[in-house]
Amino acid sequence: VELWKNRLRSGATLGELDALQLMSDFGVATTAPIAAADESSVVAAAQQCGFPVVLKTAKPGLLHKSDQAGVIVGIADEQQLRHMYALMRGRLGDAVLVAPVIDAGVEMILGLKRDPQFGPVVLLGFGGILAETIKDVQFALPPFDAAHVRRCLDRMKLRPLLDGVRGAPAVSIDAFCELAARFSVLAHALGDVLSEVDVNPVIVNEDGATAVDALLIGRDRRESERAET
């Protein structure tokens, strides 16, 4: 806790690699991206992950990678990887992340916002493009347990998606509930030094739940002191 508090007190923004490491330290299941900055290291990272892989830009200051075509999913082999890296490097720079592909499932979202009255508040719901369109979410004060997450899910309009529709398999609701509960512990422990957190998507499939992208924005010490006074 103290390690990450010291890192976040400056108001720093954590990119995907550091944000996922923070969550992993709190027991949240995440993907394991590998940083690379040239063609040979990109290939080596993909071989370590095992094809197929995801290639993402790690351009400093670029917070929403998908908006800039900075995410390429399902790269099948080394030849395709070299080609895609060359294209991405030309537009967005050398720095990238290489990660294993997570089996498809239902995309969920977790987040944290600061409420002037209640402090850190966790948002949970359906993610991906659904987060921007239907906005089927619930809010909860951390920390909370997996049973509370399930009650939140049961109040959502899109809840049947988790049970499988039109031939899609049911996904592991228990795994998402446990992941969200662990995220709430993080939110509670670091809430005074966090301004905003966005974990989107969390992919929930038959085998479990995995956070595959995250952004954390620290809360400046001066901001915290003003709020406390």
PDB file of C-alpha atoms in Angstrom:
ATOM      1  CA  VAL A   1       0.000   0.000   0.000  1.00  0.00           C
ATOM      2  CA  GLU A   2       2.711   2.485   0.970  1.00  0.00           C
ATOM      3  CA  LEU A   3       4.703   1.760  -2.184  1.00  0.00           C
ATOM      4  CA  TRP A   4       1.805   2.701  -4.436  1.00  0.00           C
ATOM      5  CA  LYS A   5       0.676   5.587  -2.223  1.00  0.00           C
ATOM      6  CA  ASN A   6       4.090   7.180  -2.587  1.00  0.00           C
ATOM      7  CA  ARG A   7       3.929   6.695  -6.345  1.00  0.00           C
ATOM      8  CA  LEU A   8       0.448   8.216  -6.682  1.00  0.00           C
ATOM      9  CA  ARG A   9       0.704  11.150  -4.255  1.00  0.00           C
ATOM     10  CA  SER A  10       2.305  13.320  -6.926  1.00  0.00           C
ATOM     11  CA  GLY A  11      -0.829  13.073  -9.036  1.00  0.00           C
ATOM     12  CA  ALA A  12       0.956  10.850 -11.555  1.00  0.00           C
ATOM     13  CA  THR A  13      -0.961   8.994 -14.253  1.00  0.00           C
ATOM     14  CA  LEU A  14      -0.132   5.303 -14.470  1.00  0.00           C
ATOM     15  CA  GLY A  15      -0.145   3.783 -17.928  1.00  0.00           C
ATOM     16  CA  GLU A  16      -1.402   0.312 -18.672  1.00  0.00           C
ATOM     17  CA  LEU A  17       1.719  -1.611 -17.632  1.00  0.00           C
ATOM     18  CA  ASP A  18       2.032   0.003 -14.202  1.00  0.00           C
ATOM     19  CA  ALA A  19      -1.721   0.115 -13.633  1.00  0.00           C
ATOM     20  CA  LEU A  20      -2.070  -3.610 -14.257  1.00  0.00           C
ATOM     21  CA  GLN A  21       0.894  -4.299 -11.980  1.00  0.00           C
ATOM     22  CA  LEU A  22      -0.743  -2.297  -9.194  1.00  0.00           C
ATOM     23  CA  MET A  23      -3.959  -4.270  -9.544  1.00  0.00           C
ATOM     24  CA  SER A  24      -2.079  -7.554  -9.662  1.00  0.00           C
ATOM     25  CA  ASP A  25      -0.394  -6.607  -6.389  1.00  0.00           C
ATOM     26  CA  PHE A  26      -3.878  -6.401  -4.862  1.00  0.00           C
ATOM     27  CA  GLY A  27      -4.848  -9.841  -6.178  1.00  0.00           C
ATOM     28  CA  VAL A  28      -6.866  -8.637  -9.179  1.00  0.00           C
ATOM     29  CA  ALA A  29      -6.509 -11.057 -12.102  1.00  0.00           C
ATOM     30  CA  THR A  30      -4.905  -9.220 -15.036  1.00  0.00           C
ATOM     31  CA  THR A  31      -3.286  -9.961 -18.354  1.00  0.00           C
ATOM     32  CA  ALA A  32       0.522  -9.801 -18.404  1.00  0.00           C
ATOM     33  CA  PRO A  33       1.750  -7.387 -21.089  1.00  0.00           C
ATOM     34  CA  ILE A  34       5.434  -7.129 -21.970  1.00  0.00           C
ATOM     35  CA  ALA A  35       7.031  -3.810 -22.921  1.00  0.00           C
ATOM     36  CA  ALA A  36       9.074  -3.607 -26.138  1.00  0.00           C
ATOM     37  CA  ALA A  37      10.603  -0.809 -28.181  1.00  0.00           C
ATOM     38  CA  ASP A  38      12.101  -2.372 -31.303  1.00  0.00           C
ATOM     39  CA  GLU A  39      11.296  -5.160 -33.726  1.00  0.00           C
ATOM     40  CA  SER A  40      13.494  -7.810 -32.135  1.00  0.00           C
ATOM     41  CA  SER A  41      12.129  -7.199 -28.631  1.00  0.00           C
ATOM     42  CA  VAL A  42       8.558  -7.216 -29.981  1.00  0.00           C
ATOM     43  CA  VAL A  43       9.139 -10.623 -31.572  1.00  0.00           C
ATOM     44  CA  ALA A  44      10.781 -11.935 -28.389  1.00  0.00           C
ATOM     45  CA  ALA A  45       7.836 -10.708 -26.298  1.00  0.00           C
ATOM     46  CA  ALA A  46       5.351 -12.419 -28.606  1.00  0.00           C
ATOM     47  CA  GLN A  47       7.271 -15.673 -28.421  1.00  0.00           C
ATOM     48  CA  GLN A  48       7.173 -15.443 -24.636  1.00  0.00           C
ATOM     49  CA  CYS A  49       3.418 -14.773 -24.622  1.00  0.00           C
ATOM     50  CA  GLY A  50       2.633 -17.311 -27.329  1.00  0.00           C
ATOM     51  CA  PHE A  51       0.664 -16.487 -30.477  1.00  0.00           C
ATOM     52  CA  PRO A  52      -1.911 -15.113 -31.037  1.00  0.00           C
ATOM     53  CA  VAL A  53      -1.027 -11.821 -29.360  1.00  0.00           C
ATOM     54  CA  VAL A  54      -2.305  -8.291 -28.903  1.00  0.00           C
ATOM     55  CA  LEU A  55      -0.118  -5.349 -29.910  1.00  0.00           C
ATOM     56  CA  LYS A  56      -0.774  -2.009 -28.194  1.00  0.00           C
ATOM     57  CA  THR A  57       0.925   1.322 -28.445  1.00  0.00           C
ATOM     58  CA  ALA A  58       2.656   2.573 -25.301  1.00  0.00           C
ATOM     59  CA  LYS A  59       3.081   6.120 -26.542  1.00  0.00           C
ATOM     60  CA  PRO A  60       3.520   8.423 -23.517  1.00  0.00           C
ATOM     61  CA  GLY A  61       0.501  10.601 -22.824  1.00  0.00           C
ATOM     62  CA  LEU A  62      -1.862   8.634 -25.080  1.00  0.00           C
ATOM     63  CA  LEU A  63      -4.615   7.602 -22.685  1.00  0.00           C
ATOM     64  CA  HIS A  64      -7.185   6.158 -25.094  1.00  0.00           C
ATOM     65  CA  LYS A  65      -5.294   3.860 -27.424  1.00  0.00           C
ATOM     66  CA  SER A  66      -8.254   2.463 -29.349  1.00  0.00           C
ATOM     67  CA  ASP A  67      -9.277   5.939 -30.499  1.00  0.00           C
ATOM     68  CA  GLN A  68      -5.942   6.221 -32.321  1.00  0.00           C
ATOM     69  CA  ALA A  69      -5.990   2.678 -33.753  1.00  0.00           C
ATOM     70  CA  GLY A  70      -3.358   1.816 -31.194  1.00  0.00           C
ATOM     71  CA  VAL A  71      -4.638  -1.689 -30.415  1.00  0.00           C
ATOM     72  CA  ILE A  72      -4.351  -4.661 -32.788  1.00  0.00           C
ATOM     73  CA  VAL A  73      -5.908  -7.905 -31.556  1.00  0.00           C
ATOM     74  CA  GLY A  74      -5.327 -11.456 -32.751  1.00  0.00           C
ATOM     75  CA  ILE A  75      -1.944 -11.226 -34.462  1.00  0.00           C
ATOM     76  CA  ALA A  76      -1.412 -14.812 -35.554  1.00  0.00           C
ATOM     77  CA  ASP A  77       2.283 -15.200 -36.404  1.00  0.00           C
ATOM     78  CA  GLU A  78       5.664 -13.520 -36.537  1.00  0.00           C
ATOM     79  CA  GLN A  79       5.327 -12.246 -40.105  1.00  0.00           C
ATOM     80  CA  GLN A  80       2.054 -10.488 -39.350  1.00  0.00           C
ATOM     81  CA  LEU A  81       3.507  -9.133 -36.109  1.00  0.00           C
ATOM     82  CA  ARG A  82       6.496  -7.552 -37.854  1.00  0.00           C
ATOM     83  CA  HIS A  83       4.187  -5.924 -40.398  1.00  0.00           C
ATOM     84  CA  MET A  84       1.752  -4.579 -37.825  1.00  0.00           C
ATOM     85  CA  TYR A  85       4.547  -3.272 -35.621  1.00  0.00           C
ATOM     86  CA  ALA A  86       6.052  -1.390 -38.561  1.00  0.00           C
ATOM     87  CA  LEU A  87       2.694   0.256 -39.257  1.00  0.00           C
ATOM     88  CA  MET A  88       2.095   1.154 -35.613  1.00  0.00           C
ATOM     89  CA  ARG A  89       5.650   2.422 -35.094  1.00  0.00           C
ATOM     90  CA  GLY A  90       5.280   4.747 -38.080  1.00  0.00           C
ATOM     91  CA  ARG A  91       2.185   6.383 -36.588  1.00  0.00           C
ATOM     92  CA  LEU A  92       2.631   6.183 -32.833  1.00  0.00           C
ATOM     93  CA  GLY A  93       6.297   5.595 -32.065  1.00  0.00           C
ATOM     94  CA  ASP A  94       8.523   2.690 -31.061  1.00  0.00           C
ATOM     95  CA  ALA A  95       7.146   1.892 -27.585  1.00  0.00           C
ATOM     96  CA  VAL A  96       4.530  -0.874 -27.480  1.00  0.00           C
ATOM     97  CA  LEU A  97       3.098  -3.580 -25.251  1.00  0.00           C
ATOM     98  CA  VAL A  98       2.664  -7.188 -26.328  1.00  0.00           C
ATOM     99  CA  ALA A  99       0.101  -9.309 -24.493  1.00  0.00           C
ATOM    100  CA  PRO A 100      -1.539 -12.717 -24.861  1.00  0.00           C
ATOM    101  CA  VAL A 101      -5.036 -12.874 -26.311  1.00  0.00           C
ATOM    102  CA  ILE A 102      -7.764 -13.564 -23.748  1.00  0.00           C
ATOM    103  CA  ASP A 103     -10.592 -15.808 -24.936  1.00  0.00           C
ATOM    104  CA  ALA A 104     -13.692 -13.865 -25.928  1.00  0.00           C
ATOM    105  CA  GLY A 105     -16.475 -13.331 -23.433  1.00  0.00           C
ATOM    106  CA  VAL A 106     -18.606 -10.543 -21.992  1.00  0.00           C
ATOM    107  CA  GLU A 107     -16.806  -7.240 -21.544  1.00  0.00           C
ATOM    108  CA  MET A 108     -17.299  -5.592 -18.160  1.00  0.00           C
ATOM    109  CA  ILE A 109     -15.996  -2.366 -16.651  1.00  0.00           C
ATOM    110  CA  LEU A 110     -14.675  -1.268 -13.261  1.00  0.00           C
ATOM    111  CA  GLY A 111     -13.891   2.278 -12.294  1.00  0.00           C
ATOM    112  CA  LEU A 112     -13.357   4.691  -9.467  1.00  0.00           C
ATOM    113  CA  LYS A 113     -14.503   8.303  -9.135  1.00  0.00           C
ATOM    114  CA  ARG A 114     -14.240  10.724  -6.257  1.00  0.00           C
ATOM    115  CA  ASP A 115     -17.518  12.022  -4.891  1.00  0.00           C
ATOM    116  CA  PRO A 116     -17.310  15.331  -2.937  1.00  0.00           C
ATOM    117  CA  GLN A 117     -19.423  13.875  -0.140  1.00  0.00           C
ATOM    118  CA  PHE A 118     -18.640  10.151  -0.084  1.00  0.00           C
ATOM    119  CA  GLY A 119     -15.043  10.077  -1.309  1.00  0.00           C
ATOM    120  CA  PRO A 120     -13.970   7.178  -3.560  1.00  0.00           C
ATOM    121  CA  VAL A 121     -16.897   5.422  -5.234  1.00  0.00           C
ATOM    122  CA  VAL A 122     -16.571   2.262  -7.344  1.00  0.00           C
ATOM    123  CA  LEU A 123     -18.419   1.937 -10.631  1.00  0.00           C
ATOM    124  CA  LEU A 124     -19.103  -1.508 -12.068  1.00  0.00           C
ATOM    125  CA  GLY A 125     -21.078  -2.693 -15.042  1.00  0.00           C
ATOM    126  CA  PHE A 126     -20.980  -3.705 -18.681  1.00  0.00           C
ATOM    127  CA  GLY A 127     -17.952  -2.454 -20.579  1.00  0.00           C
ATOM    128  CA  GLY A 128     -16.530  -2.108 -24.069  1.00  0.00           C
ATOM    129  CA  ILE A 129     -18.803  -0.094 -26.365  1.00  0.00           C
ATOM    130  CA  LEU A 130     -21.707  -0.799 -24.002  1.00  0.00           C
ATOM    131  CA  ALA A 131     -20.047   1.486 -21.449  1.00  0.00           C
ATOM    132  CA  GLU A 132     -20.373   4.394 -23.900  1.00  0.00           C
ATOM    133  CA  THR A 133     -23.852   3.597 -25.241  1.00  0.00           C
ATOM    134  CA  ILE A 134     -26.197   1.828 -22.841  1.00  0.00           C
ATOM    135  CA  LYS A 135     -24.263   2.766 -19.667  1.00  0.00           C
ATOM    136  CA  ASP A 136     -25.659  -0.092 -17.601  1.00  0.00           C
ATOM    137  CA  VAL A 137     -23.705   0.446 -14.376  1.00  0.00           C
ATOM    138  CA  GLN A 138     -24.053   0.438 -10.601  1.00  0.00           C
ATOM    139  CA  PHE A 139     -22.156   2.384  -7.933  1.00  0.00           C
ATOM    140  CA  ALA A 140     -20.902   1.089  -4.590  1.00  0.00           C
ATOM    141  CA  LEU A 141     -18.856   2.363  -1.665  1.00  0.00           C
ATOM    142  CA  PRO A 142     -15.658   0.332  -1.112  1.00  0.00           C
ATOM    143  CA  PRO A 143     -14.766  -2.054   0.327  1.00  0.00           C
ATOM    144  CA  PHE A 144     -17.436  -4.639  -0.449  1.00  0.00           C
ATOM    145  CA  ASP A 145     -17.587  -8.397  -0.907  1.00  0.00           C
ATOM    146  CA  ALA A 146     -18.426 -10.647  -3.861  1.00  0.00           C
ATOM    147  CA  ALA A 147     -22.010 -11.087  -2.663  1.00  0.00           C
ATOM    148  CA  HIS A 148     -22.574  -7.333  -2.923  1.00  0.00           C
ATOM    149  CA  VAL A 149     -21.217  -7.359  -6.490  1.00  0.00           C
ATOM    150  CA  ARG A 150     -23.699 -10.065  -7.430  1.00  0.00           C
ATOM    151  CA  ARG A 151     -26.568  -8.016  -6.008  1.00  0.00           C
ATOM    152  CA  CYS A 152     -25.401  -5.072  -8.127  1.00  0.00           C
ATOM    153  CA  LEU A 153     -25.275  -7.264 -11.231  1.00  0.00           C
ATOM    154  CA  ASP A 154     -28.774  -8.573 -10.563  1.00  0.00           C
ATOM    155  CA  ARG A 155     -30.093  -4.991 -10.798  1.00  0.00           C
ATOM    156  CA  MET A 156     -28.675  -4.428 -14.291  1.00  0.00           C
ATOM    157  CA  LYS A 157     -30.698  -4.551 -17.508  1.00  0.00           C
ATOM    158  CA  LEU A 158     -28.023  -6.512 -19.387  1.00  0.00           C
ATOM    159  CA  ARG A 159     -27.644  -9.132 -16.649  1.00  0.00           C
ATOM    160  CA  PRO A 160     -28.967 -11.967 -18.949  1.00  0.00           C
ATOM    161  CA  LEU A 161     -25.856 -11.587 -21.145  1.00  0.00           C
ATOM    162  CA  LEU A 162     -23.850 -13.244 -18.392  1.00  0.00           C
ATOM    163  CA  ASP A 163     -26.011 -16.357 -18.562  1.00  0.00           C
ATOM    164  CA  GLY A 164     -25.430 -16.754 -22.304  1.00  0.00           C
ATOM    165  CA  VAL A 165     -27.748 -15.669 -25.108  1.00  0.00           C
ATOM    166  CA  ARG A 166     -28.197 -16.880 -28.701  1.00  0.00           C
ATOM    167  CA  GLY A 167     -25.897 -19.829 -28.236  1.00  0.00           C
ATOM    168  CA  ALA A 168     -23.164 -17.978 -26.345  1.00  0.00           C
ATOM    169  CA  PRO A 169     -21.955 -19.847 -23.258  1.00  0.00           C
ATOM    170  CA  ALA A 170     -22.617 -18.649 -19.736  1.00  0.00           C
ATOM    171  CA  VAL A 171     -19.640 -16.852 -18.208  1.00  0.00           C
ATOM    172  CA  SER A 172     -18.107 -17.080 -14.748  1.00  0.00           C
ATOM    173  CA  ILE A 173     -20.119 -14.587 -12.721  1.00  0.00           C
ATOM    174  CA  ASP A 174     -18.353 -15.738  -9.556  1.00  0.00           C
ATOM    175  CA  ALA A 175     -14.961 -14.856 -11.039  1.00  0.00           C
ATOM    176  CA  PHE A 176     -16.067 -11.325 -11.898  1.00  0.00           C
ATOM    177  CA  CYS A 177     -17.641 -10.840  -8.474  1.00  0.00           C
ATOM    178  CA  GLU A 178     -14.406 -11.887  -6.770  1.00  0.00           C
ATOM    179  CA  LEU A 179     -12.312  -9.671  -9.057  1.00  0.00           C
ATOM    180  CA  ALA A 180     -14.554  -6.671  -8.397  1.00  0.00           C
ATOM    181  CA  ALA A 181     -14.407  -7.284  -4.642  1.00  0.00           C
ATOM    182  CA  ARG A 182     -10.600  -7.301  -4.767  1.00  0.00           C
ATOM    183  CA  PHE A 183     -10.692  -4.096  -6.812  1.00  0.00           C
ATOM    184  CA  SER A 184     -12.824  -2.528  -4.072  1.00  0.00           C
ATOM    185  CA  VAL A 185     -10.108  -3.347  -1.515  1.00  0.00           C
ATOM    186  CA  LEU A 186      -7.635  -1.502  -3.742  1.00  0.00           C
ATOM    187  CA  ALA A 187     -10.025   1.443  -4.001  1.00  0.00           C
ATOM    188  CA  HIS A 188     -10.453   1.563  -0.240  1.00  0.00           C
ATOM    189  CA  ALA A 189      -6.729   1.241   0.531  1.00  0.00           C
ATOM    190  CA  LEU A 190      -5.592   3.832  -2.021  1.00  0.00           C
ATOM    191  CA  GLY A 191      -8.688   5.995  -2.223  1.00  0.00           C
ATOM    192  CA  ASP A 192      -7.050   9.056  -0.697  1.00  0.00           C
ATOM    193  CA  VAL A 193      -4.356   9.141  -3.415  1.00  0.00           C
ATOM    194  CA  LEU A 194      -6.498   8.152  -6.405  1.00  0.00           C
ATOM    195  CA  SER A 195      -8.408  10.666  -8.490  1.00  0.00           C
ATOM    196  CA  GLU A 196      -9.756   8.316 -11.140  1.00  0.00           C
ATOM    197  CA  VAL A 197      -9.466   4.684 -12.261  1.00  0.00           C
ATOM    198  CA  ASP A 198     -10.741   3.138 -15.484  1.00  0.00           C
ATOM    199  CA  VAL A 199     -10.486  -0.638 -16.012  1.00  0.00           C
ATOM    200  CA  ASN A 200     -12.069  -1.394 -19.381  1.00  0.00           C
ATOM    201  CA  PRO A 201     -12.522  -4.056 -20.426  1.00  0.00           C
ATOM    202  CA  VAL A 202     -12.590  -6.834 -17.895  1.00  0.00           C
ATOM    203  CA  ILE A 203     -13.185  -9.892 -20.060  1.00  0.00           C
ATOM    204  CA  VAL A 204     -15.408 -12.462 -18.363  1.00  0.00           C
ATOM    205  CA  ASN A 205     -15.609 -15.871 -20.044  1.00  0.00           C
ATOM    206  CA  GLU A 206     -16.273 -19.472 -19.067  1.00  0.00           C
ATOM    207  CA  ASP A 207     -12.861 -19.800 -17.415  1.00  0.00           C
ATOM    208  CA  GLY A 208     -12.712 -16.644 -15.339  1.00  0.00           C
ATOM    209  CA  ALA A 209     -12.389 -12.861 -15.391  1.00  0.00           C
ATOM    210  CA  THR A 210      -9.334 -10.885 -16.494  1.00  0.00           C
ATOM    211  CA  ALA A 211      -8.617  -7.150 -16.538  1.00  0.00           C
ATOM    212  CA  VAL A 212      -6.915  -6.421 -19.850  1.00  0.00           C
ATOM    213  CA  ASP A 213      -6.532  -2.619 -19.826  1.00  0.00           C
ATOM    214  CA  ALA A 214      -6.379  -0.013 -17.101  1.00  0.00           C
ATOM    215  CA  LEU A 215      -5.654   3.637 -16.432  1.00  0.00           C
ATOM    216  CA  LEU A 216      -5.037   5.145 -12.995  1.00  0.00           C
ATOM    217  CA  ILE A 217      -4.749   8.857 -12.245  1.00  0.00           C
ATOM    218  CA  GLY A 218      -3.194   9.826  -8.936  1.00  0.00           C
ATOM    219  CA  ARG A 219      -4.542  12.538  -6.679  1.00  0.00           C
ATOM    220  CA  ASP A 220      -2.181  15.425  -6.133  1.00  0.00           C
ATOM    221  CA  ARG A 221      -1.113  15.849  -2.483  1.00  0.00           C
ATOM    222  CA  ARG A 222      -2.249  19.487  -2.539  1.00  0.00           C
ATOM    223  CA  GLU A 223      -5.688  18.431  -3.757  1.00  0.00           C
ATOM    224  CA  SER A 224      -5.932  15.941  -0.880  1.00  0.00           C
ATOM    225  CA  GLU A 225      -4.904  18.554   1.678  1.00  0.00           C
ATOM    226  CA  ARG A 226      -7.461  21.069   0.384  1.00  0.00           C
ATOM    227  CA  ALA A 227     -10.224  18.456   0.569  1.00  0.00           C
ATOM    228  CA  GLU A 228      -9.304  17.528   4.123  1.00  0.00           C
ATOM    229  CA  THR A 229      -9.439  21.158   5.284  1.00  0.00           C
TER     230      THR A 229
END
